[in-house]
CSV table of C-alpha atoms and ligand atoms in Angstrom, one decimal:
chain,number,residue,atom,x,y,z
F,10,UNK,CA,37.3,7.1,-37.8
F,11,UNK,CA,36.8,3.3,-37.5
F,12,UNK,CA,36.5,3.7,-33.7
F,13,UNK,CA,33.8,6.3,-34.1
F,14,UNK,CA,31.9,4.0,-36.5
F,15,UNK,CA,32.2,1.0,-34.2
F,16,UNK,CA,31.1,3.2,-31.3
F,17,UNK,CA,28.0,4.2,-33.3
F,18,UNK,CA,27.1,0.6,-34.3
F,19,UNK,CA,27.7,-0.5,-30.7
F,20,UNK,CA,25.5,2.2,-29.2
F,21,UNK,CA,22.7,1.4,-31.6
F,22,UNK,CA,22.4,-2.1,-30.2
F,23,UNK,CA,22.0,-0.8,-26.7
F,24,UNK,CA,18.5,0.6,-26.3
F,25,UNK,CA,19.5,2.5,-23.1
F,26,UNK,CA,21.9,4.8,-24.8
F,27,UNK,CA,20.9,4.8,-28.4
F,28,UNK,CA,19.4,8.2,-28.3
F,29,UNK,CA,20.1,11.5,-26.7
F,30,UNK,CA,17.5,12.5,-24.1
F,31,UNK,CA,15.1,15.4,-24.6
F,32,UNK,CA,16.0,18.3,-22.3
F,33,UNK,CA,12.6,19.9,-21.6
F,34,UNK,CA,12.5,23.5,-20.4
F,35,UNK,CA,10.3,24.9,-17.7
F,36,UNK,CA,7.9,26.4,-20.2
F,37,UNK,CA,7.0,22.9,-21.3
F,38,UNK,CA,6.8,21.0,-18.1
F,39,UNK,CA,5.7,23.8,-15.8
F,40,UNK,CA,7.6,22.7,-12.6
F,41,UNK,CA,9.5,25.7,-11.1
F,42,UNK,CA,12.1,24.9,-8.5
F,43,UNK,CA,10.0,26.5,-5.7
F,44,UNK,CA,7.5,23.6,-6.0
F,45,UNK,CA,10.3,21.1,-5.1
F,46,UNK,CA,10.8,20.5,-1.4
F,47,UNK,CA,13.6,22.5,0.2
F,48,UNK,CA,15.4,19.3,1.2
F,49,UNK,CA,15.4,17.8,-2.3
F,50,UNK,CA,16.7,21.1,-3.7
F,51,UNK,CA,19.4,21.4,-1.1
F,52,UNK,CA,20.5,17.8,-1.6
F,53,UNK,CA,20.9,18.2,-5.4
F,54,UNK,CA,22.7,21.5,-4.8
F,55,UNK,CA,25.3,20.0,-2.4
F,56,UNK,CA,25.9,17.1,-4.8
F,57,UNK,CA,26.2,19.3,-7.8
F,58,UNK,CA,28.6,21.7,-6.0
F,59,UNK,CA,30.8,18.8,-5.3
F,60,UNK,CA,31.0,18.1,-9.0
F,61,UNK,CA,28.4,15.4,-9.3
F,62,UNK,CA,25.3,15.0,-11.3
F,63,UNK,CA,22.1,15.1,-9.2
F,64,UNK,CA,18.5,15.1,-10.1
F,65,UNK,CA,15.1,14.7,-8.5
F,66,UNK,CA,13.8,11.5,-10.0
F,67,UNK,CA,10.9,9.1,-10.3
F,68,UNK,CA,7.5,9.5,-8.7
F,69,UNK,CA,8.1,13.0,-7.4
F,70,UNK,CA,8.9,14.5,-10.8
F,71,UNK,CA,5.9,12.6,-12.3
F,72,UNK,CA,3.6,13.9,-9.6
F,73,UNK,CA,4.8,17.5,-9.8
F,74,UNK,CA,4.2,17.6,-13.6
F,75,UNK,CA,0.8,16.0,-13.0
F,76,UNK,CA,0.0,18.7,-10.4
F,77,UNK,CA,0.1,16.4,-7.4
F,78,UNK,CA,2.0,17.1,-4.2
F,79,UNK,CA,4.7,14.4,-4.0
F,80,UNK,CA,4.7,12.4,-0.8
F,81,UNK,CA,8.4,11.9,-0.8
F,82,UNK,CA,11.5,12.7,-2.9
F,83,UNK,CA,14.1,10.5,-4.5
F,84,UNK,CA,17.4,11.8,-5.8
F,85,UNK,CA,19.6,10.1,-8.4
F,86,UNK,CA,23.3,10.9,-8.7
F,87,UNK,CA,26.5,9.6,-10.3
F,88,UNK,CA,28.1,9.8,-6.8
F,89,UNK,CA,28.7,6.5,-5.1
F,90,UNK,CA,26.8,5.9,-1.8
F,91,UNK,CA,30.1,6.5,0.1
F,92,UNK,CA,30.6,9.8,-1.7
F,93,UNK,CA,27.1,10.8,-1.0
F,94,UNK,CA,27.3,10.0,2.7
F,95,UNK,CA,30.6,12.0,3.1
F,96,UNK,CA,28.9,15.2,1.8
F,97,UNK,CA,26.1,15.3,4.4
F,98,UNK,CA,26.1,15.7,8.1
F,99,UNK,CA,23.1,13.5,8.6
F,100,UNK,CA,23.2,10.7,6.2
F,101,UNK,CA,23.4,6.9,6.4
F,102,UNK,CA,23.7,4.1,3.9
F,103,UNK,CA,21.0,1.6,4.1
F,104,UNK,CA,21.0,-1.6,2.1
F,105,UNK,CA,17.6,-3.0,1.2
F,106,UNK,CA,17.2,-4.4,-2.3
F,107,UNK,CA,20.2,-2.2,-3.1
F,108,UNK,CA,22.3,0.3,-1.3
F,109,UNK,CA,20.9,3.8,-1.0
F,110,UNK,CA,21.6,6.7,1.2
F,111,UNK,CA,19.1,8.4,3.5
F,112,UNK,CA,19.9,12.1,3.7
F,113,UNK,CA,18.1,14.0,6.4
F,114,UNK,CA,17.4,17.7,5.7
F,115,UNK,CA,15.3,19.4,8.3
F,116,UNK,CA,12.3,17.1,8.8
F,117,UNK,CA,12.7,15.5,5.5
F,118,UNK,CA,14.4,12.2,4.5
F,119,UNK,CA,15.6,12.0,1.0
F,120,UNK,CA,16.5,8.8,-0.7
F,121,UNK,CA,19.6,9.2,-2.7
F,122,UNK,CA,20.6,6.4,-5.1
F,123,UNK,CA,23.5,6.0,-7.5
F,124,UNK,CA,22.6,5.6,-11.2
F,125,UNK,CA,22.2,1.9,-11.9
F,126,UNK,CA,23.1,-0.2,-14.9
F,127,UNK,CA,20.6,-2.0,-17.0
F,128,UNK,CA,20.3,-5.8,-16.8
F,129,UNK,CA,22.3,-8.1,-19.0
F,130,UNK,CA,23.1,-11.8,-19.3
F,131,UNK,CA,25.1,-11.8,-16.1
F,132,UNK,CA,22.3,-10.4,-14.0
F,133,UNK,CA,21.3,-12.9,-11.3
F,134,UNK,CA,17.7,-14.2,-11.9
F,135,UNK,CA,15.5,-16.9,-10.6
F,136,UNK,CA,14.2,-19.7,-12.7
F,137,UNK,CA,11.2,-17.6,-13.9
F,138,UNK,CA,13.4,-14.7,-15.0
F,139,UNK,CA,12.9,-12.6,-11.9
F,140,UNK,CA,15.8,-10.3,-11.2
F,141,UNK,CA,17.3,-11.1,-7.9
F,142,UNK,CA,20.1,-8.6,-7.7
F,143,UNK,CA,20.5,-5.3,-9.4
F,144,UNK,CA,23.3,-3.3,-7.9
F,145,UNK,CA,25.7,-2.4,-10.7
F,146,UNK,CA,26.3,1.3,-11.1
F,147,UNK,CA,25.8,2.8,-14.5
F,148,UNK,CA,25.1,5.9,-16.5
F,149,UNK,CA,22.0,8.1,-16.2
F,150,UNK,CA,20.8,6.7,-19.6
F,151,UNK,CA,21.1,3.1,-18.2
F,152,UNK,CA,19.4,4.2,-15.0
F,153,UNK,CA,16.5,5.6,-17.0
F,154,UNK,CA,16.2,2.4,-19.0
F,155,UNK,CA,15.9,0.2,-16.0
F,156,UNK,CA,13.0,2.1,-14.5
F,157,UNK,CA,9.5,0.7,-15.1
F,158,UNK,CA,7.3,3.3,-16.9
F,159,UNK,CA,8.2,6.2,-19.1
F,160,UNK,CA,6.5,8.6,-16.7
F,161,UNK,CA,8.7,7.3,-13.9
F,162,UNK,CA,12.0,7.9,-15.8
F,163,UNK,CA,12.1,11.7,-15.6
F,164,UNK,CA,15.1,13.6,-14.1
F,165,UNK,CA,14.5,17.1,-12.8
F,166,UNK,CA,17.4,19.4,-12.3
F,167,UNK,CA,16.3,22.1,-9.8
F,168,UNK,CA,19.3,24.3,-10.8
F,169,UNK,CA,18.4,24.6,-14.5
F,170,UNK,CA,14.7,23.8,-14.0
F,171,UNK,CA,14.9,21.3,-16.9
F,172,UNK,CA,13.6,17.8,-17.2
F,173,UNK,CA,15.8,15.1,-18.8
F,174,UNK,CA,13.5,12.7,-20.6
F,175,UNK,CA,14.9,9.6,-22.4
F,176,UNK,CA,11.6,7.8,-23.0
F,177,UNK,CA,9.0,10.5,-23.9
F,178,UNK,CA,7.7,10.4,-20.4
F,179,UNK,CA,6.5,14.0,-20.4
F,180,UNK,CA,4.5,13.5,-23.6
F,181,UNK,CA,3.0,10.3,-22.2
F,182,UNK,CA,2.0,12.0,-19.0
F,183,UNK,CA,0.4,14.9,-20.8
F,184,UNK,CA,-1.4,12.3,-23.0
F,185,UNK,CA,-2.4,10.4,-19.9
F,186,UNK,CA,-0.9,7.1,-21.0
F,187,UNK,CA,1.0,4.7,-18.9
F,188,UNK,CA,3.7,3.1,-21.1
F,189,UNK,CA,6.3,0.5,-20.2
F,190,UNK,CA,10.0,1.2,-21.0
F,191,UNK,CA,11.1,-1.7,-23.2
F,192,UNK,CA,9.2,-4.9,-23.9
F,193,UNK,CA,6.4,-5.3,-21.3
F,194,UNK,CA,6.5,-9.1,-21.1
F,195,UNK,CA,10.2,-9.1,-20.5
F,196,UNK,CA,9.8,-6.3,-17.9
F,197,UNK,CA,7.1,-8.3,-16.1
F,198,UNK,CA,9.2,-11.4,-16.0
F,199,UNK,CA,12.1,-9.4,-14.5
F,200,UNK,CA,9.7,-8.1,-11.8
F,201,UNK,CA,6.1,-9.2,-11.7
F,202,UNK,CA,5.3,-6.6,-9.1
F,203,UNK,CA,5.3,-4.1,-12.0
F,204,UNK,CA,1.8,-5.4,-12.9
F,205,UNK,CA,0.5,-4.1,-9.6
F,206,UNK,CA,2.4,-0.9,-9.9
F,207,UNK,CA,0.9,-0.3,-13.3
F,208,UNK,CA,-2.6,-0.6,-11.8
F,209,UNK,CA,-1.8,1.5,-8.8
F,210,UNK,CA,-0.2,4.3,-10.7
F,211,UNK,CA,-2.8,4.4,-13.4
F,212,UNK,CA,-5.5,4.7,-10.8
F,213,UNK,CA,-3.6,7.4,-8.9
F,214,UNK,CA,-2.9,9.5,-11.9
F,215,UNK,CA,-5.9,8.7,-14.0
F,216,UNK,CA,-3.8,7.2,-16.8
F,217,UNK,CA,-4.9,4.8,-19.5
F,218,UNK,CA,-2.9,1.6,-19.7
F,219,UNK,CA,-1.1,1.4,-23.0
F,220,UNK,CA,-2.5,-1.8,-24.7
F,221,UNK,CA,1.0,-3.3,-25.0
F,222,UNK,CA,1.5,-3.0,-21.3
F,223,UNK,CA,-2.1,-4.0,-20.5
F,224,UNK,CA,-2.5,-7.1,-22.7
F,225,UNK,CA,0.0,-9.5,-21.0
F,226,UNK,CA,-1.1,-8.8,-17.4
F,227,UNK,CA,-4.0,-11.3,-17.3
F,228,UNK,CA,-1.8,-14.2,-18.6
F,229,UNK,CA,1.3,-13.3,-16.5
F,230,UNK,CA,-0.4,-12.5,-13.2
F,231,UNK,CA,0.5,-16.0,-11.9
F,232,UNK,CA,4.2,-14.9,-11.9
F,233,UNK,CA,3.4,-12.9,-8.8
F,234,UNK,CA,3.3,-16.1,-6.8
F,235,UNK,CA,7.0,-16.3,-6.9
F,236,UNK,CA,7.5,-12.8,-5.4
F,237,UNK,CA,8.6,-12.9,-1.8
F,238,UNK,CA,5.6,-12.5,0.5
F,239,UNK,CA,7.1,-9.5,2.3
F,240,UNK,CA,7.5,-7.6,-1.0
F,241,UNK,CA,4.0,-8.4,-2.1
F,242,UNK,CA,2.8,-7.2,1.3
F,243,UNK,CA,4.6,-3.8,0.9
F,244,UNK,CA,3.1,-3.4,-2.5
F,245,UNK,CA,-0.4,-4.3,-1.4
F,246,UNK,CA,-0.1,-1.8,1.4
F,247,UNK,CA,0.9,0.9,-1.0
F,248,UNK,CA,-2.1,0.0,-3.1
F,249,UNK,CA,-4.6,-0.2,-0.3
F,250,UNK,CA,-3.4,3.1,1.3
F,251,UNK,CA,-2.9,5.0,-2.0
F,252,UNK,CA,-6.1,7.0,-1.4
F,253,UNK,CA,-7.4,5.3,-4.6
F,254,UNK,CA,-8.0,1.8,-3.3
F,255,UNK,CA,-11.6,1.6,-4.7
F,256,UNK,CA,-10.4,2.6,-8.2
F,257,UNK,CA,-7.4,0.2,-7.9
F,258,UNK,CA,-9.7,-2.7,-7.0
F,259,UNK,CA,-12.0,-1.9,-9.9
F,260,UNK,CA,-9.0,-1.8,-12.3
F,261,UNK,CA,-7.6,-5.0,-10.8
F,262,UNK,CA,-10.8,-6.8,-11.5
F,263,UNK,CA,-11.0,-5.4,-15.0
F,264,UNK,CA,-7.6,-6.7,-15.7
F,265,UNK,CA,-8.1,-10.1,-14.1
F,266,UNK,CA,-5.5,-9.3,-11.5
F,267,UNK,CA,-7.3,-9.7,-8.3
F,268,UNK,CA,-7.2,-13.4,-8.7
F,269,UNK,CA,-4.3,-15.0,-7.1
F,270,UNK,CA,-2.7,-11.7,-6.0
F,271,UNK,CA,-5.1,-11.2,-3.1
F,272,UNK,CA,-6.5,-14.6,-2.5
F,273,UNK,CA,-8.6,-13.2,0.3
F,274,UNK,CA,-10.2,-10.6,-1.9
F,275,UNK,CA,-11.2,-13.4,-4.3
F,276,UNK,CA,-13.1,-15.1,-1.6
F,277,UNK,CA,-14.7,-11.9,-0.3
F,278,UNK,CA,-15.7,-10.5,-3.7
F,279,UNK,CA,-17.7,-13.6,-4.3
F,280,UNK,CA,-19.9,-13.0,-1.3
F,281,UNK,CA,-22.7,-10.5,-2.0
F,282,UNK,CA,-22.7,-9.1,1.6
F,283,UNK,CA,-18.9,-9.3,1.9
F,284,UNK,CA,-18.2,-7.4,-1.3
F,285,UNK,CA,-20.3,-4.5,-0.2
F,286,UNK,CA,-18.6,-4.5,3.2
F,287,UNK,CA,-15.1,-4.5,1.7
F,288,UNK,CA,-15.8,-1.8,-0.8
F,289,UNK,CA,-17.3,0.4,1.9
F,290,UNK,CA,-14.2,-0.2,4.0
F,291,UNK,CA,-11.9,0.7,1.1
F,292,UNK,CA,-14.0,3.8,0.3
F,293,UNK,CA,-13.7,4.9,3.9
F,294,UNK,CA,-9.9,4.2,3.8
F,295,UNK,CA,-9.7,6.4,0.7
F,296,UNK,CA,-11.6,9.2,2.4
F,297,UNK,CA,-9.3,9.0,5.4
F,298,UNK,CA,-6.1,9.1,3.3
F,299,UNK,CA,-7.4,12.0,1.3
F,300,UNK,CA,-8.2,13.9,4.5
F,301,UNK,CA,-4.7,13.2,5.8
F,302,UNK,CA,-6.1,11.1,8.6
F,303,UNK,CA,-4.2,8.1,10.0
F,304,UNK,CA,-5.0,4.6,8.6
F,305,UNK,CA,-4.0,1.3,10.1
F,306,UNK,CA,-3.2,-2.0,8.4
F,307,UNK,CA,-4.8,-3.9,11.3
F,308,UNK,CA,-8.1,-2.3,10.9
F,309,UNK,CA,-8.1,-2.7,7.1
F,310,UNK,CA,-7.2,-6.3,7.3
F,311,UNK,CA,-9.9,-6.8,9.9
F,312,UNK,CA,-12.4,-5.6,7.3
F,313,UNK,CA,-11.0,-7.6,4.5
F,314,UNK,CA,-11.1,-10.9,6.4
F,315,UNK,CA,-14.3,-10.3,8.4
F,316,UNK,CA,-16.6,-12.2,6.2
F,317,UNK,CA,-14.4,-15.2,6.3
F,318,UNK,CA,-14.5,-15.1,10.0
F,319,UNK,CA,-18.2,-14.7,10.0
F,320,UNK,CA,-18.7,-17.7,7.7
F,321,UNK,CA,-16.4,-19.8,9.9
F,322,UNK,CA,-18.1,-18.6,13.1
F,323,UNK,CA,-21.6,-19.4,11.7
F,324,UNK,CA,-20.5,-22.9,10.7
F,325,UNK,CA,-19.1,-23.5,14.2
F,326,UNK,CA,-22.3,-22.3,15.9
F,327,UNK,CA,-24.4,-24.4,13.5
F,328,UNK,CA,-22.3,-27.4,14.8
F,329,UNK,CA,-23.3,-26.5,18.3
F,330,UNK,CA,-20.2,-24.7,19.5
F,331,UNK,CA,-20.7,-22.0,22.1
F,332,UNK,CA,-20.8,-18.5,20.5
F,333,UNK,CA,-17.9,-16.6,22.0
F,334,UNK,CA,-15.3,-19.4,22.1
F,335,UNK,CA,-16.4,-20.3,18.6
F,336,UNK,CA,-15.6,-16.7,17.5
F,337,UNK,CA,-12.1,-17.0,18.9
F,338,UNK,CA,-11.6,-20.3,17.2
F,339,UNK,CA,-12.8,-18.8,13.9
F,340,UNK,CA,-10.5,-15.8,14.2
F,341,UNK,CA,-7.5,-18.0,14.9
F,342,UNK,CA,-8.3,-20.3,12.0
F,343,UNK,CA,-8.8,-17.6,9.5
F,344,UNK,CA,-5.7,-15.7,10.6
F,345,UNK,CA,-3.5,-18.8,10.6
F,346,UNK,CA,-4.2,-19.4,7.0
F,347,UNK,CA,-4.3,-15.7,5.8
F,348,UNK,CA,-1.5,-14.2,7.8
F,349,UNK,CA,1.0,-16.5,6.3
F,350,UNK,CA,-0.3,-16.2,2.8
F,351,UNK,CA,-0.4,-12.4,3.1
F,352,UNK,CA,2.7,-11.9,5.2
F,353,UNK,CA,0.7,-10.2,7.9
F,354,UNK,CA,3.1,-9.5,10.9
F,355,UNK,CA,2.3,-10.6,14.4
F,356,UNK,CA,1.7,-7.1,15.6
F,357,UNK,CA,-0.9,-6.5,12.9
F,358,UNK,CA,-2.5,-9.9,13.8
F,359,UNK,CA,-2.9,-8.5,17.3
F,360,UNK,CA,-4.6,-5.3,16.0
F,361,UNK,CA,-6.9,-7.3,13.8
F,362,UNK,CA,-8.0,-9.5,16.8
F,363,UNK,CA,-8.6,-6.4,18.9
F,364,UNK,CA,-11.2,-5.1,16.4
F,365,UNK,CA,-12.9,-8.4,15.9
F,366,UNK,CA,-13.2,-9.4,19.5
F,367,UNK,CA,-14.9,-6.1,20.4
F,368,UNK,CA,-17.8,-6.9,18.1
F,369,UNK,CA,-19.9,-9.2,20.2
F,370,UNK,CA,-19.6,-6.8,23.1
F,371,UNK,CA,-21.6,-4.2,21.2
F,372,UNK,CA,-24.6,-6.6,21.5
F,373,UNK,CA,-24.8,-6.1,25.2
F,374,UNK,CA,-26.7,-2.9,26.0
F,375,UNK,CA,-27.6,-3.4,29.7
F,376,UNK,CA,-25.9,-2.9,33.0
F,377,UNK,CA,-22.3,-1.7,33.2
F,378,UNK,CA,-21.1,-3.4,30.0
F,379,UNK,CA,-21.7,-0.5,27.6
F,380,UNK,CA,-19.8,1.8,30.0
F,381,UNK,CA,-16.9,-0.5,30.2
F,382,UNK,CA,-16.8,-0.8,26.4
F,383,UNK,CA,-16.6,2.9,26.0
F,384,UNK,CA,-13.4,2.9,28.2
F,385,UNK,CA,-11.7,0.4,25.9
F,386,UNK,CA,-8.6,1.9,24.3
F,387,UNK,CA,-9.7,0.3,20.9
F,388,UNK,CA,-13.4,1.4,21.3
F,389,UNK,CA,-13.1,3.9,18.4
F,390,UNK,CA,-11.8,1.3,15.9
F,391,UNK,CA,-14.4,-1.2,17.1
F,392,UNK,CA,-17.2,1.3,16.7
F,393,UNK,CA,-16.1,2.3,13.2
F,394,UNK,CA,-16.1,-1.3,12.3
F,395,UNK,CA,-19.6,-1.7,13.7
F,396,UNK,CA,-20.8,1.2,11.6
F,397,UNK,CA,-19.4,-0.5,8.5
F,398,UNK,CA,-21.2,-3.7,9.4
F,399,UNK,CA,-24.4,-1.8,9.7
F,400,UNK,CA,-23.9,0.2,6.5
F,401,UNK,CA,-23.3,-3.0,4.6
F,402,UNK,CA,-26.5,-4.5,5.9
F,403,UNK,CA,-24.9,-7.3,8.0
F,404,UNK,CA,-26.4,-6.0,11.3
F,405,UNK,CA,-29.4,-3.7,11.9
F,406,UNK,CA,-28.6,0.0,11.5
F,407,UNK,CA,-30.4,0.5,14.8
F,408,UNK,CA,-27.5,-1.1,16.6
F,409,UNK,CA,-24.8,1.3,15.3
F,410,UNK,CA,-27.2,4.2,15.8
F,411,UNK,CA,-27.7,3.3,19.4
F,412,UNK,CA,-23.9,3.3,20.0
F,413,UNK,CA,-23.5,6.6,18.2
F,414,UNK,CA,-26.1,8.1,20.4
F,415,UNK,CA,-24.8,6.4,23.5
F,416,UNK,CA,-21.4,8.0,23.0
F,417,UNK,CA,-22.8,11.4,22.5
F,418,UNK,CA,-25.3,11.3,25.4
F,419,UNK,CA,-24.8,12.8,28.8
F,420,UNK,CA,-24.8,10.5,31.9
F,421,UNK,CA,-28.6,10.8,32.5
F,422,UNK,CA,-29.5,10.1,29.0
F,423,UNK,CA,-27.1,7.2,28.9
F,424,UNK,CA,-28.8,5.7,31.9
F,425,UNK,CA,-32.2,5.9,30.3
F,426,UNK,CA,-30.9,4.4,27.0
F,427,UNK,CA,-29.8,1.1,28.6
F,428,UNK,CA,-31.9,-1.7,27.3
F,429,UNK,CA,-33.5,-3.6,30.2
F,430,UNK,CA,-32.0,-7.0,30.7
F,431,UNK,CA,-34.2,-9.7,29.2
F,432,UNK,CA,-32.0,-12.5,30.3
F,433,UNK,CA,-32.9,-15.1,33.0
F,434,UNK,CA,-32.2,-14.9,36.7
F,435,UNK,CA,-29.0,-13.1,37.6
F,436,UNK,CA,-27.4,-16.0,39.4
F,437,UNK,CA,-27.7,-18.4,36.6
F,438,UNK,CA,-26.4,-15.9,34.1
F,439,UNK,CA,-23.4,-15.2,36.2
F,440,UNK,CA,-22.4,-18.8,36.5
F,441,UNK,CA,-22.5,-19.6,32.8
F,442,UNK,CA,-21.4,-16.2,31.7
F,443,UNK,CA,-18.2,-17.0,29.9
F,444,UNK,CA,-20.0,-19.7,28.0
F,445,UNK,CA,-23.6,-18.8,27.2
F,446,UNK,CA,-24.1,-15.0,27.1
F,447,UNK,CA,-23.0,-13.4,23.9
F,448,UNK,CA,-20.8,-10.4,24.6
F,449,UNK,CA,-20.6,-10.6,28.3
F,450,UNK,CA,-18.0,-13.3,28.5
F,451,UNK,CA,-15.5,-11.7,26.1
F,452,UNK,CA,-12.3,-11.0,27.9
F,453,UNK,CA,-11.0,-7.5,28.0
F,454,UNK,CA,-8.4,-7.1,25.3
F,455,UNK,CA,-6.8,-4.0,26.8
F,456,UNK,CA,-3.7,-6.0,27.8
F,457,UNK,CA,-2.8,-6.7,24.1
Z,30,LIG,P1,4.8,6.5,-5.2
Z,30,LIG,O1,4.0,7.7,-5.6
Z,30,LIG,O2,4.0,5.5,-4.7
Z,30,LIG,O3,6.0,6.8,-4.4
Z,30,LIG,P2,6.8,5.9,-7.1
Z,30,LIG,O4,6.8,5.7,-8.6
Z,30,LIG,O5,7.7,7.0,-6.6
Z,30,LIG,O6,5.4,6.0,-6.6
Z,30,LIG,P3,8.5,4.1,-5.7
Z,30,LIG,O7,8.3,2.7,-5.2
Z,30,LIG,O8,8.8,5.2,-4.7
Z,30,LIG,O9,7.3,4.5,-6.6
Z,30,LIG,O10,9.7,4.1,-6.7
Z,30,LIG,C1,10.5,5.2,-7.1
Z,30,LIG,C2,11.0,5.0,-8.5
Z,30,LIG,O11,11.8,3.9,-8.7
Z,30,LIG,C3,9.8,4.8,-9.5
Z,30,LIG,O12,9.3,6.1,-10.0
Z,30,LIG,C4,10.5,4.1,-10.7
Z,30,LIG,O13,11.3,5.0,-11.5
Z,30,LIG,C5,11.5,3.2,-9.9
Z,30,LIG,N1,10.9,1.9,-9.6
Z,30,LIG,C6,10.2,1.6,-8.5
Z,30,LIG,N2,9.9,0.3,-8.6
Z,30,LIG,C7,10.3,-0.2,-9.7
Z,30,LIG,C8,10.2,-1.5,-10.4
Z,30,LIG,N3,9.6,-2.5,-9.8
Z,30,LIG,N4,10.8,-1.6,-11.6
Z,30,LIG,C9,11.5,-0.6,-12.1
Z,30,LIG,N5,11.6,0.6,-11.6
Z,30,LIG,C10,11.0,0.8,-10.4
Z,31,LIG,MG1,8.1,7.3,-4.4
């Protein structure tokens, strides 16, 4: 009796387990098991048959209820990583921020994680309150409570086709509201990246930010400076390649979040020409993602940083530096500052330079140069970039049109399209080629 009473009092103090979850039937959430990927269904089945709890969880459940095809599936279970691994033929434990198991089923990879406990006083945090380690196993109720938004804390059981919902996530999703689990300020302190996630998910799902979740963002945005650069980079990539980048940037600005989080975007959005260029680039990225086409970080960063390079390049030319070497200096200087700030890897830096260094070569429309440019492995990216520059008004549309036509033309037509060389005598040009003639002296970048 007393024990029962104490138990009740004790539970009441703990928000994660103070209430029983809603168990929502198929008729109310509408997700039949056929809509779940075969691999996710199979993984839950195997775990359940071994006596464990297992659910599809997180973004996949949210997306399914919202009528969106999930891009990947996470499974949550009360089995430990070792127990999970032992149940599958192709499975391996990977340890990133915490240990999870990758289970391979057909062509799918499922991320299986063990229910995790909520944070308490003993959780390791940095001096700003950011959680550094969070690897204590817990109950499903605790696991739900440590997730970020109510719509992300839904557990779908493919066997019973029910959704377990501790935080009214299904109702919030139906009412198109993004709500934080717990006190938003405390949750942002634990992990400032949640601010970015709030913007990205609200843009993706067309959700309105709950005022309590929205209000602190502006004042707490600076906390993101303490987040490791690599994590910020991952999160930015998710945002820029979400297929909703334009909407995300719009929302970021409305919520005062672009400042400090994307220092380069700050700079760019203040330049009239640069802003148009960046938004066009993001719109074309969104269109590619929606069409299922490939997108590359190098190309996107090349667009984001281009106007910084242009400004730097112009300043150098105004100081009397020779055009092409000045461009290379400008590229290096901009990348040196930005790649560190944005955690851009060396490989991506190489891709960015490829796109930029092709640009002056499009100016040359005589002799063999245009033919050689067509043969460049990165010609396509360079040309797409040129089109964006023309669309944004930076260069004459005529130049991009010429290159479009030149690509499509047959050999005779191409020959007749070449613009007669207006330069001086050939000999002189050849001698000073690497220095004076824009475009001609740019080294081939194929080796990179
Ligand atoms: P996406 O559609 O981009 O995959 P997602 O919600 O699935 O969105 P993930 O990063 O794959 O995002 O995270 C999976 C789940 O893990 C989330 O749905 C959420 O429940 C939980 N989660 C992820 N990041 C956090 C975080 N920073 N704080 C709390 N919970 C998180
Ligand atoms: Mg996900």
